[in-house]
Amino acid sequence: MKSDHVKAGMQQAPHRSLFHALGFTEEEMQKPMVGIVSSYNEIVPGHINLDKIVDAVKMGVAEAGGVPVVFPAIAVCDGIAMGHLGMKYSLVTRDLIADSTECVALAHQFDALVMVPNCDKNVPGLLMAAARINVPTVFVSGGPMLAGRIRGEKRSLSSMFEAVGAYAAGKMTEEEVKEYEEKVCPTCGSCSGMYTANSMNCLTEALGMGLGGNGTIPAVYSERIRLAKHAGMAVMDMYRKNIRPSDIMTKEAILNALTVDMALGCSTNSMLHLPAIAHEIGFDFDIAFANPISEKTPNLCHLAPAGPTYMEDLYEAGGVYAVMKQLADIGLLHTECMTVSGRTIGENIANAVNKDYEVIRPIDNPYSKTGGLAVLKGNLAPDGSVVKRSAVCDEMMVHEGPARVFDCEEDAIVAIKSGKIVAGDVVVIRYEGPKGGPGMREMLNPTSAIAGMGLGASVALITDGRFSGASRGASIGHVSPEAAVGGPIALVEEGDIIKINIPEFTLTLAVSDEELAKRRENWKPREPKVTSGYLRRYAAMVTSGNKGATLELSEE
């Protein structure tokens, strides 16, 4: 046992004395020690139920012969952090979570781990940690929230943000907004659409790191508790068989996840997190991989915000495995990949059934013949940019219009809500990238304001920041290189024509190379927005969006 480094032999007598202080019995000293990484807290709605999940995992581990030991991971609620200084601290927690989990797990020599995350950065952060630590590891999340219901129709958090825009446009009353406020988030759990949290939890199944149902069983269902118990049992089976993350999270598994992402219509944030996870296993993931995979992968689901269905509907329709079965049937998945169940992907999905062809379209009748995401390149984004094309209306798939340029999110929101943005405009929000933000804030407030004011089918938004999974419309993020390092987005001027062609994967600034060269000569780096604390260190080490905003040692 790995934990023998801290439990066995005379040299470890001082260590054992500290285990005795923890209440360990002699019998427990002889068993595998399983770390349970709990993201529980009382500020994130998706995490407030994780104490119940952790208790169930502990029971499963103990029943299968292990000793469960809980330690924490931090978490930020993106919804609460949205639209102010707090959003600078969202993406950056992914690496804090990975680093701190690595530290605790290796310092105490756990034999195996069960990761209990739920929301946006915890899932990828803990996947990154799992790859580094490389002991048998299972993921079991807290599950998605049920959709809210207003006047007989399902609603979610994105509806709430758009309601604020509708109120600003005079299309909703204060009383109507209040009704949304009270009803769109009716239970604990990760917000009910295919936003980043649910995208990443679904992808744990595609990667093979979570048991079937991990991405879709609602948070308030008792089946989620049973799943957690089985996760505890599964990690002990993995321990006995010595199945590790390095056996599961392979290059082929990452490509499986990207393929499933395309079919589900996941958040653009998966194009930050998959490269970061790939980086941990030594796979040089180019975001441009998305396009050839997208071209051959049908988009089978239109969950909110792209459509009127929600995570509970995907669960009832057969879940992620039902989607994967359809993809495997046409040869789009590597079915030989190992999973935490001890079986291959192909074995796991063999009996999956699509129970609702409206929620999960059949292969011969997809929402579109191409996948949910696209990577656009051109002289405005030489290293790439990302758009959730499954959430873009037909009218905006090809668009050109004048740039309306803003150097921060707040200025753009003021302009949108005051009616200064009109049909045809291309809103450019820059200096919000990983370094420039710092922290690469999500832009749910401006995208929701655009949608709420009835401009979703006529206005595009481009940024070196990123978007919430709740964003919809022609929202193009992760523009790389970012403005803070002198990327072309820093050279855009008010009124420049920007051309967007999603089917052809292009993003073009209609300005000559000579003019751009002249502007570059006059460009000067901005003073850092943050000069102290963790964000200063983060800004010094973080790479661009196209590289997953991973951290590298500073060259300074």
Coordinates of C-alpha atoms in Angstrom, one line a residue:
M1 CA 0.0 0.0 0.0
K2 CA 1.2 3.5 -0.8
S3 CA 0.0 4.6 2.6
D4 CA 2.5 2.2 4.2
H5 CA 5.0 5.1 3.7
V6 CA 3.2 6.8 6.6
K7 CA 1.8 3.7 8.5
A8 CA 4.1 0.7 8.4
G9 CA 7.4 -0.1 10.1
M10 CA 9.3 1.2 13.2
Q11 CA 10.4 4.3 11.3
Q12 CA 6.8 5.3 11.0
A13 CA 5.9 5.0 14.7
P14 CA 5.7 8.8 15.0
H15 CA 3.4 8.9 12.0
R16 CA 1.2 6.2 13.6
S17 CA 1.0 8.2 16.8
L18 CA -0.6 11.0 14.8
F19 CA -3.1 8.6 13.2
H20 CA -4.0 7.4 16.7
A21 CA -4.7 11.1 17.5
L22 CA -7.1 11.0 14.6
G23 CA -8.9 8.0 16.1
F24 CA -7.6 5.3 13.7
T25 CA -7.8 1.8 15.0
E26 CA -5.1 -0.9 14.5
E27 CA -7.5 -2.6 12.1
E28 CA -7.8 0.6 10.0
M29 CA -4.1 0.9 9.9
Q30 CA -4.0 -2.3 7.9
K31 CA -6.5 -1.1 5.2
P32 CA -6.1 1.1 2.2
M33 CA -6.5 4.8 3.0
V34 CA -8.9 6.5 0.6
G35 CA -8.9 10.3 0.3
I36 CA -12.3 11.9 -0.4
V37 CA -11.9 15.3 -1.8
S38 CA -15.0 17.3 -0.8
S39 CA -15.9 20.5 -2.5
Y40 CA -18.7 21.1 0.0
N41 CA -19.4 24.6 1.2
E42 CA -22.3 26.9 2.0
I43 CA -21.9 29.5 -0.7
V44 CA -22.2 27.5 -3.9
P45 CA -25.7 26.1 -4.7
G46 CA -24.2 23.2 -6.5
H47 CA -22.1 22.2 -3.5
I48 CA -24.4 22.7 -0.5
N49 CA -25.6 19.0 -0.8
L50 CA -22.1 17.5 -1.2
D51 CA -21.9 16.6 2.5
K52 CA -24.6 14.0 1.7
I53 CA -22.7 12.8 -1.3
V54 CA -19.5 12.5 0.8
D55 CA -21.2 10.6 3.5
A56 CA -22.5 8.1 0.9
V57 CA -19.1 7.7 -0.6
K58 CA -17.6 7.0 2.8
M59 CA -20.1 4.2 3.3
G60 CA -19.3 2.7 0.0
V61 CA -15.5 2.9 0.7
A62 CA -15.9 1.4 4.1
E63 CA -18.2 -1.4 2.9
A64 CA -15.7 -2.3 0.3
G65 CA -12.8 -2.5 2.7
G66 CA -11.2 0.9 2.7
V67 CA -10.7 3.7 5.2
P68 CA -12.3 6.9 4.0
V69 CA -10.6 10.2 5.0
V70 CA -12.2 13.5 3.9
F71 CA -10.2 16.7 3.0
P72 CA -11.5 19.8 1.3
A73 CA -11.3 21.7 -2.0
I74 CA -12.3 25.3 -2.5
A75 CA -15.0 26.4 -4.9
V76 CA -16.4 29.6 -6.4
C77 CA -20.0 30.1 -7.6
D78 CA -19.7 31.6 -11.1
G79 CA -23.2 33.0 -10.9
I80 CA -22.6 34.9 -7.7
A81 CA -19.1 36.0 -8.9
M82 CA -20.5 37.2 -12.2
G83 CA -20.2 40.8 -13.3
H84 CA -17.8 42.2 -10.7
L85 CA -14.3 41.8 -9.3
G86 CA -15.3 38.3 -8.1
M87 CA -15.3 36.9 -11.6
K88 CA -11.5 37.5 -11.8
Y89 CA -11.2 34.8 -9.1
S90 CA -13.2 32.1 -10.9
L91 CA -11.0 30.5 -13.5
V92 CA -7.9 30.9 -11.4
T93 CA -9.4 28.6 -8.8
R94 CA -9.0 25.6 -11.2
D95 CA -5.3 25.6 -10.7
L96 CA -5.5 26.3 -7.0
I97 CA -7.8 23.3 -6.7
A98 CA -5.4 21.1 -8.7
D99 CA -2.4 22.3 -6.8
S100 CA -3.8 22.0 -3.3
T101 CA -5.3 18.6 -3.9
E102 CA -2.0 17.4 -5.2
C103 CA -0.3 18.7 -2.1
V104 CA -2.6 17.1 0.4
A105 CA -2.9 13.7 -1.4
L106 CA 0.9 13.3 -1.9
A107 CA 1.8 14.7 1.5
H108 CA -0.3 12.0 3.2
Q109 CA 0.2 9.2 0.7
F110 CA -3.4 8.2 0.0
D111 CA -3.9 4.8 -1.7
A112 CA -6.8 6.0 -3.7
L113 CA -9.1 9.0 -4.1
V114 CA -12.8 9.9 -4.7
M115 CA -13.3 13.3 -6.1
V116 CA -16.6 15.0 -5.1
P117 CA -16.9 18.2 -7.1
N118 CA -19.8 19.8 -9.0
C119 CA -19.4 23.2 -10.3
D120 CA -17.4 24.9 -13.1
K121 CA -13.7 24.8 -12.0
N122 CA -13.8 22.0 -9.5
V123 CA -14.4 19.2 -12.0
P124 CA -11.5 20.2 -14.3
G125 CA -9.3 21.2 -11.4
L126 CA -9.7 17.8 -9.8
L127 CA -9.3 16.0 -13.1
M128 CA -5.9 17.8 -13.5
A129 CA -5.0 16.7 -9.9
A130 CA -6.1 13.1 -10.6
A131 CA -3.7 12.9 -13.6
R132 CA -0.8 14.2 -11.5
I133 CA -1.4 12.1 -8.4
N134 CA -2.2 8.9 -10.5
V135 CA -3.7 6.7 -7.8
P136 CA -7.0 4.9 -8.4
T137 CA -9.6 7.7 -8.6
V138 CA -13.3 8.0 -9.2
F139 CA -15.4 11.1 -9.7
V140 CA -18.9 11.5 -8.3
S141 CA -20.5 15.0 -8.6
G142 CA -23.4 16.6 -6.7
G143 CA -25.7 16.5 -9.7
P144 CA -27.7 19.1 -11.6
M145 CA -30.4 21.4 -10.3
L146 CA -34.0 20.8 -11.4
A147 CA -35.3 23.4 -13.8
G148 CA -37.4 26.2 -12.5
R149 CA -41.0 26.5 -13.6
I150 CA -42.7 29.7 -14.4
R151 CA -46.3 29.7 -15.7
G152 CA -45.9 26.1 -16.9
E153 CA -42.7 26.6 -18.7
K154 CA -39.2 25.5 -17.6
R155 CA -36.6 28.1 -16.9
S156 CA -33.0 28.3 -15.6
L157 CA -30.3 30.7 -14.5
S158 CA -29.7 32.0 -18.1
S159 CA -33.4 33.0 -18.2
M160 CA -32.8 35.1 -15.1
F161 CA -29.8 37.0 -16.5
E162 CA -31.8 37.6 -19.7
A163 CA -34.8 38.9 -17.7
V164 CA -32.5 41.7 -16.4
G165 CA -31.8 42.7 -20.0
A166 CA -35.5 42.5 -20.8
Y167 CA -36.3 44.8 -17.9
A168 CA -33.7 47.3 -19.1
A169 CA -35.4 47.2 -22.5
G170 CA -38.8 47.8 -20.9
K171 CA -40.0 44.3 -21.9
M172 CA -40.5 43.0 -18.4
T173 CA -41.9 44.6 -15.2
E174 CA -40.1 44.5 -11.9
E175 CA -42.7 42.1 -10.6
E176 CA -42.1 39.7 -13.5
V177 CA -38.3 39.8 -12.8
K178 CA -39.0 39.1 -9.1
E179 CA -41.0 36.0 -10.1
Y180 CA -38.1 34.7 -12.1
E181 CA -35.7 35.5 -9.3
E182 CA -37.7 33.4 -6.9
K183 CA -38.3 30.4 -9.2
V184 CA -35.5 29.8 -11.7
C185 CA -33.2 28.0 -9.2
P186 CA -35.6 25.8 -7.3
T187 CA -33.2 23.2 -5.8
C188 CA -29.6 22.7 -4.9
G189 CA -27.3 21.4 -7.7
S190 CA -25.3 22.7 -10.6
C191 CA -27.5 25.1 -12.7
S192 CA -30.0 23.2 -14.8
G193 CA -28.8 23.8 -18.4
M194 CA -25.9 22.6 -20.3
Y195 CA -23.6 25.1 -18.7
T196 CA -20.0 24.6 -17.8
A197 CA -20.6 22.6 -14.6
N198 CA -22.9 20.1 -16.3
S199 CA -20.8 20.0 -19.4
M200 CA -17.7 18.9 -17.4
N201 CA -19.7 16.5 -15.3
C202 CA -21.0 14.8 -18.4
L203 CA -17.5 14.7 -19.8
T204 CA -16.3 12.7 -16.8
E205 CA -18.5 9.9 -18.2
A206 CA -17.0 10.3 -21.7
L207 CA -13.5 10.4 -20.2
G208 CA -14.2 7.2 -18.2
M209 CA -13.5 8.9 -14.9
G210 CA -17.1 8.9 -13.6
L211 CA -19.7 6.1 -13.4
G212 CA -22.7 6.2 -15.7
G213 CA -25.2 8.8 -14.7
N214 CA -22.7 11.0 -13.0
G215 CA -23.4 13.9 -15.3
T216 CA -27.2 13.8 -15.3
I217 CA -28.8 12.3 -12.2
P218 CA -30.5 15.3 -10.6
A219 CA -29.0 16.5 -7.3
V220 CA -32.2 15.9 -5.3
Y221 CA -32.8 12.3 -6.5
S222 CA -32.0 9.5 -4.1
E223 CA -30.3 7.7 -7.0
R224 CA -27.5 10.3 -6.6
I225 CA -26.8 8.9 -3.1
R226 CA -26.8 5.3 -4.5
L227 CA -24.4 6.4 -7.2
A228 CA -22.1 7.9 -4.5
K229 CA -22.1 4.6 -2.6
H230 CA -21.2 2.8 -5.8
A231 CA -18.4 5.3 -6.5
G232 CA -16.9 4.4 -3.1
M233 CA -17.1 0.7 -3.9
A234 CA -15.7 1.3 -7.4
V235 CA -12.6 3.0 -6.2
M236 CA -11.8 0.0 -4.0
D237 CA -12.2 -2.3 -7.0
M238 CA -9.9 0.0 -9.0
Y239 CA -7.4 -0.2 -6.1
R240 CA -7.4 -4.0 -6.1
K241 CA -7.0 -4.1 -9.9
N242 CA -4.5 -1.2 -9.9
I243 CA -6.5 0.8 -12.5
R244 CA -5.2 4.4 -12.4
P245 CA -6.0 7.7 -14.2
S246 CA -3.1 7.1 -16.5
D247 CA -4.9 4.0 -17.7
I248 CA -8.1 5.9 -18.3
M249 CA -7.3 9.5 -19.3
T250 CA -5.4 8.8 -22.5
K251 CA -5.2 10.8 -25.7
E252 CA -8.1 8.7 -27.1
A253 CA -10.2 9.4 -24.0
I254 CA -9.6 13.1 -24.4
L255 CA -10.7 12.9 -28.1
N256 CA -13.8 10.9 -27.0
A257 CA -14.6 13.7 -24.6
L258 CA -14.3 16.3 -27.3
T259 CA -16.6 14.2 -29.6
V260 CA -19.2 13.8 -26.9
D261 CA -18.9 17.5 -26.2
M262 CA -19.8 18.2 -29.8
A263 CA -22.9 16.0 -29.7
L264 CA -24.1 17.4 -26.4
G265 CA -23.5 21.0 -27.3
C266 CA -21.4 21.7 -24.2
S267 CA -20.1 25.0 -22.9
T268 CA -17.2 26.8 -24.7
N269 CA -15.3 26.5 -21.4
S270 CA -14.7 22.9 -22.2
M271 CA -12.2 24.3 -24.8
L272 CA -10.3 25.7 -21.9
H273 CA -10.5 22.7 -19.6
L274 CA -9.9 19.8 -22.0
P275 CA -6.5 21.3 -23.2
A276 CA -5.5 21.8 -19.5
I277 CA -6.4 18.2 -18.7
A278 CA -4.6 17.0 -21.8
H279 CA -1.6 19.1 -20.7
E280 CA -1.4 17.1 -17.5
I281 CA -1.2 13.8 -19.4
G282 CA 1.4 15.1 -21.8
F283 CA -0.9 15.4 -24.8
D284 CA -0.4 18.6 -26.7
F285 CA -4.0 19.5 -27.4
D286 CA -4.6 22.0 -30.2
I287 CA -8.0 23.7 -30.0
A288 CA -8.2 23.4 -33.8
F289 CA -8.8 19.7 -33.2
A290 CA -12.3 20.7 -32.6
N291 CA -13.1 21.5 -36.2
P292 CA -12.4 18.2 -37.9
I293 CA -14.1 16.4 -35.1
S294 CA -17.1 18.8 -35.2
E295 CA -17.4 18.3 -39.0
K296 CA -18.1 14.6 -38.6
T297 CA -20.0 14.7 -35.3
P298 CA -23.7 15.5 -35.3
N299 CA -25.1 17.8 -32.7
L300 CA -27.8 15.7 -31.0
C301 CA -28.9 17.8 -28.1
H302 CA -30.1 21.4 -27.7
L303 CA -30.2 21.8 -23.9
A304 CA -30.6 25.3 -22.4
P305 CA -29.5 27.8 -23.3
A306 CA -29.5 26.5 -26.9
G307 CA -32.9 25.0 -26.6
P308 CA -35.9 24.2 -24.3
T309 CA -34.7 21.1 -22.7
Y310 CA -32.7 20.7 -19.4
M311 CA -30.5 18.3 -17.6
E312 CA -33.4 16.4 -16.0
D313 CA -34.7 15.8 -19.5
L314 CA -31.4 14.4 -20.7
Y315 CA -31.4 12.1 -17.6
E316 CA -34.9 10.8 -18.5
A317 CA -33.9 10.3 -22.1
G318 CA -31.1 8.0 -21.2
G319 CA -28.3 10.3 -20.2
V320 CA -24.8 10.6 -21.6
Y321 CA -24.5 6.9 -22.3
A322 CA -27.4 7.1 -24.7
V323 CA -25.7 9.9 -26.6
M324 CA -22.4 7.9 -26.6
K325 CA -24.1 4.8 -27.9
Q326 CA -25.4 6.6 -31.0
L327 CA -21.9 8.0 -31.6
A328 CA -20.2 4.7 -31.2
D329 CA -22.7 3.0 -33.6
I330 CA -21.3 5.2 -36.4
G331 CA -17.7 4.7 -35.4
L332 CA -17.0 8.1 -33.8
L333 CA -15.7 6.8 -30.4
H334 CA -12.7 4.9 -29.2
T335 CA -14.7 2.2 -27.5
E336 CA -11.7 0.3 -26.2
C337 CA -10.8 3.0 -23.6
M338 CA -10.8 1.8 -20.0
T339 CA -13.1 3.4 -17.3
V340 CA -13.5 3.5 -13.6
S341 CA -16.1 0.7 -13.7
G342 CA -13.3 -1.7 -14.7
R343 CA -15.0 -2.1 -18.1
T344 CA -14.3 -0.4 -21.4
I345 CA -16.4 2.5 -22.8
G346 CA -17.9 0.0 -25.3
E347 CA -18.9 -2.4 -22.6
N348 CA -20.4 0.5 -20.5
I349 CA -22.6 1.8 -23.2
A350 CA -23.6 -1.5 -24.9
N351 CA -27.1 -1.5 -23.5
A352 CA -27.8 2.2 -23.5
V353 CA -31.1 3.3 -25.0
N354 CA -32.3 6.6 -26.3
K355 CA -35.8 7.0 -24.7
D356 CA -36.7 10.4 -26.1
Y357 CA -35.8 11.4 -29.7
E358 CA -36.7 15.1 -29.0
V359 CA -34.2 15.4 -26.2
I360 CA -31.5 13.3 -27.9
R361 CA -32.0 13.4 -31.6
P362 CA -31.3 10.2 -33.6
I363 CA -28.2 10.2 -35.8
D364 CA -30.3 10.5 -39.0
N365 CA -32.2 13.5 -37.7
P366 CA -29.7 15.7 -35.7
Y367 CA -30.1 19.3 -34.8
S368 CA -27.2 19.9 -37.1
K369 CA -24.8 17.6 -39.0
T370 CA -21.9 19.3 -37.3
G371 CA -20.9 19.6 -33.6
G372 CA -21.8 22.2 -31.0
L373 CA -18.5 24.1 -31.0
A374 CA -16.3 25.7 -33.6
V375 CA -12.8 27.3 -33.6
L376 CA -12.5 30.4 -35.7
K377 CA -9.2 31.7 -37.0
G378 CA -8.1 34.7 -39.1
N379 CA -6.2 37.9 -38.7
L380 CA -8.2 38.9 -35.7
A381 CA -7.5 35.5 -33.9
P382 CA -4.4 34.0 -35.4
D383 CA -4.2 31.4 -32.6
G384 CA -7.9 30.8 -32.6
S385 CA -11.2 31.7 -30.9
V386 CA -14.2 29.6 -29.8
V387 CA -17.9 29.8 -30.4
K388 CA -20.8 27.6 -29.2
R389 CA -22.3 27.4 -32.7
S390 CA -25.2 25.2 -31.5
A391 CA -26.4 28.3 -29.6
V392 CA -26.1 30.7 -32.5
C393 CA -29.2 31.5 -34.6
D394 CA -29.0 30.9 -38.4
E395 CA -29.0 34.6 -39.1
M396 CA -25.7 35.1 -37.3
M397 CA -23.8 32.2 -38.6
V398 CA -22.3 34.6 -41.2
H399 CA -22.2 38.2 -40.1
E400 CA -20.3 41.4 -40.6
G401 CA -20.6 44.7 -39.0
P402 CA -18.8 47.7 -37.4
A403 CA -16.7 47.1 -34.3
R404 CA -17.9 48.7 -31.1
V405 CA -14.8 48.6 -28.9
F406 CA -14.6 48.4 -25.1
D407 CA -11.6 47.8 -22.9
C408 CA -13.6 46.2 -20.1
E409 CA -16.8 44.4 -19.5
E410 CA -18.4 47.1 -17.4
D411 CA -18.2 49.7 -20.2
A412 CA -19.8 47.4 -22.6
I413 CA -22.7 46.6 -20.3
V414 CA -23.4 50.3 -19.8
A415 CA -23.5 50.8 -23.6
I416 CA -25.7 47.9 -24.2
K417 CA -28.3 48.7 -21.5
S418 CA -28.4 52.4 -22.5
G419 CA -29.3 51.5 -26.1
K420 CA -26.1 52.5 -27.7
I421 CA -25.6 49.1 -29.4
V422 CA -27.8 48.6 -32.4
A423 CA -28.6 45.8 -34.9
G424 CA -25.6 44.8 -37.0
D425 CA -22.9 45.9 -34.4
V426 CA -20.0 43.7 -33.4
V427 CA -19.2 44.4 -29.7
V428 CA -15.5 43.9 -28.9
I429 CA -14.5 43.5 -25.3
R430 CA -10.8 43.2 -24.8
Y431 CA -8.1 43.3 -22.0
E432 CA -10.2 40.6 -20.3
G433 CA -8.1 37.6 -21.2
P434 CA -6.1 35.3 -18.8
K435 CA -3.3 37.9 -18.3
G436 CA -5.3 41.1 -19.1
G437 CA -8.2 40.5 -16.8
P438 CA -6.5 39.0 -15.1
G439 CA -8.5 35.8 -14.8
M440 CA -10.4 35.7 -18.1
R441 CA -13.8 36.8 -16.8
E442 CA -17.0 35.2 -18.1
M443 CA -19.3 37.6 -20.1
L444 CA -22.7 36.3 -19.2
N445 CA -23.9 39.8 -18.2
P446 CA -23.3 41.4 -21.7
T447 CA -24.5 38.4 -23.7
S448 CA -27.7 38.2 -21.5
A449 CA -28.2 41.9 -21.9
I450 CA -27.9 41.6 -25.7
A451 CA -30.4 38.7 -25.7
G452 CA -32.8 40.3 -23.2
M453 CA -32.9 43.5 -25.3
G454 CA -33.9 41.5 -28.4
L455 CA -30.6 41.8 -30.2
G456 CA -29.5 38.2 -30.1
A457 CA -30.2 37.7 -33.8
S458 CA -28.4 40.8 -34.9
V459 CA -25.5 41.6 -32.7
A460 CA -22.2 39.6 -32.2
L461 CA -19.8 39.8 -29.2
I462 CA -16.1 39.1 -29.5
T463 CA -13.7 38.9 -26.5
D464 CA -10.4 37.7 -25.3
G465 CA -12.3 36.8 -22.2
R466 CA -14.7 33.8 -22.1
F467 CA -18.4 33.1 -21.8
S468 CA -20.5 31.3 -19.3
G469 CA -22.1 28.1 -20.5
A470 CA -25.3 30.0 -20.0
S471 CA -24.5 32.4 -22.8
R472 CA -26.1 32.1 -26.2
G473 CA -25.9 33.9 -29.5
A474 CA -22.9 34.9 -31.7
S475 CA -20.6 35.0 -28.7
I476 CA -17.0 34.4 -29.7
G477 CA -14.5 34.1 -26.9
H478 CA -10.9 33.0 -26.1
V479 CA -9.6 35.3 -28.9
S480 CA -5.9 34.5 -29.0
P481 CA -3.4 36.1 -28.7
E482 CA -5.1 38.3 -26.1
A483 CA -5.0 42.1 -26.1
A484 CA -2.7 42.2 -23.1
V485 CA 0.2 40.6 -25.0
G486 CA -0.5 42.7 -28.2
G487 CA -2.8 40.3 -30.0
P488 CA -4.6 41.8 -33.0
I489 CA -7.8 42.3 -30.9
A490 CA -5.8 45.1 -29.2
L491 CA -5.5 46.9 -32.5
V492 CA -9.2 47.1 -33.4
E493 CA -10.6 50.6 -33.7
E494 CA -14.1 51.8 -33.4
G495 CA -16.0 51.3 -36.7
D496 CA -13.6 48.7 -38.2
I497 CA -15.6 46.1 -40.1
I498 CA -15.4 42.6 -38.6
K499 CA -16.4 39.6 -40.6
I500 CA -17.6 36.4 -38.9
N501 CA -18.1 33.2 -40.9
I502 CA -18.8 30.3 -38.6
P503 CA -19.3 27.6 -41.3
E504 CA -15.9 28.5 -42.8
F505 CA -14.3 28.9 -39.3
T506 CA -13.0 32.4 -40.0
L507 CA -12.9 35.6 -37.9
T508 CA -11.5 38.5 -40.0
L509 CA -10.7 42.2 -39.3
A510 CA -11.2 44.0 -42.6
V511 CA -8.1 46.1 -42.2
S512 CA -5.0 45.9 -44.4
D513 CA -1.8 44.3 -43.1
E514 CA 0.0 47.6 -43.7
E515 CA -2.5 49.4 -41.5
L516 CA -2.3 46.8 -38.8
A517 CA 1.5 47.0 -38.8
K518 CA 1.2 50.8 -38.4
R519 CA -1.2 50.4 -35.4
R520 CA 1.1 47.8 -33.9
E521 CA 4.0 50.2 -33.9
N522 CA 1.9 52.6 -31.8
W523 CA 0.6 50.0 -29.4
K524 CA 1.9 50.0 -25.9
P525 CA 1.2 47.4 -23.2
R526 CA -1.3 48.4 -20.5
E527 CA -0.3 48.8 -16.9
P528 CA -1.4 45.6 -15.0
K529 CA -4.9 45.9 -13.5
V530 CA -3.8 44.0 -10.4
T531 CA -0.4 44.5 -8.7
S532 CA -0.6 42.3 -5.6
G533 CA -1.9 39.0 -4.3
Y534 CA -2.7 35.8 -6.1
L535 CA -4.0 37.4 -9.3
R536 CA -0.6 39.1 -9.8
R537 CA 1.2 35.8 -9.6
Y538 CA -1.4 34.2 -11.8
A539 CA -1.1 36.9 -14.5
A540 CA 2.7 36.4 -14.6
M541 CA 2.4 32.6 -15.2
V542 CA -0.8 32.1 -17.2
T543 CA -0.8 31.1 -20.9
S544 CA -3.3 32.2 -23.5
G545 CA -6.8 30.9 -23.9
N546 CA -5.9 28.7 -26.9
K547 CA -3.5 26.8 -24.5
G548 CA -6.2 26.2 -21.9
A549 CA -5.0 29.1 -19.7
T550 CA -2.5 26.7 -18.1
L551 CA 0.2 27.9 -15.8
E552 CA 3.9 28.0 -16.8
L553 CA 7.0 29.3 -15.1
S554 CA 7.6 32.9 -15.8
E555 CA 10.5 33.7 -18.1
E556 CA 11.2 36.8 -16.1

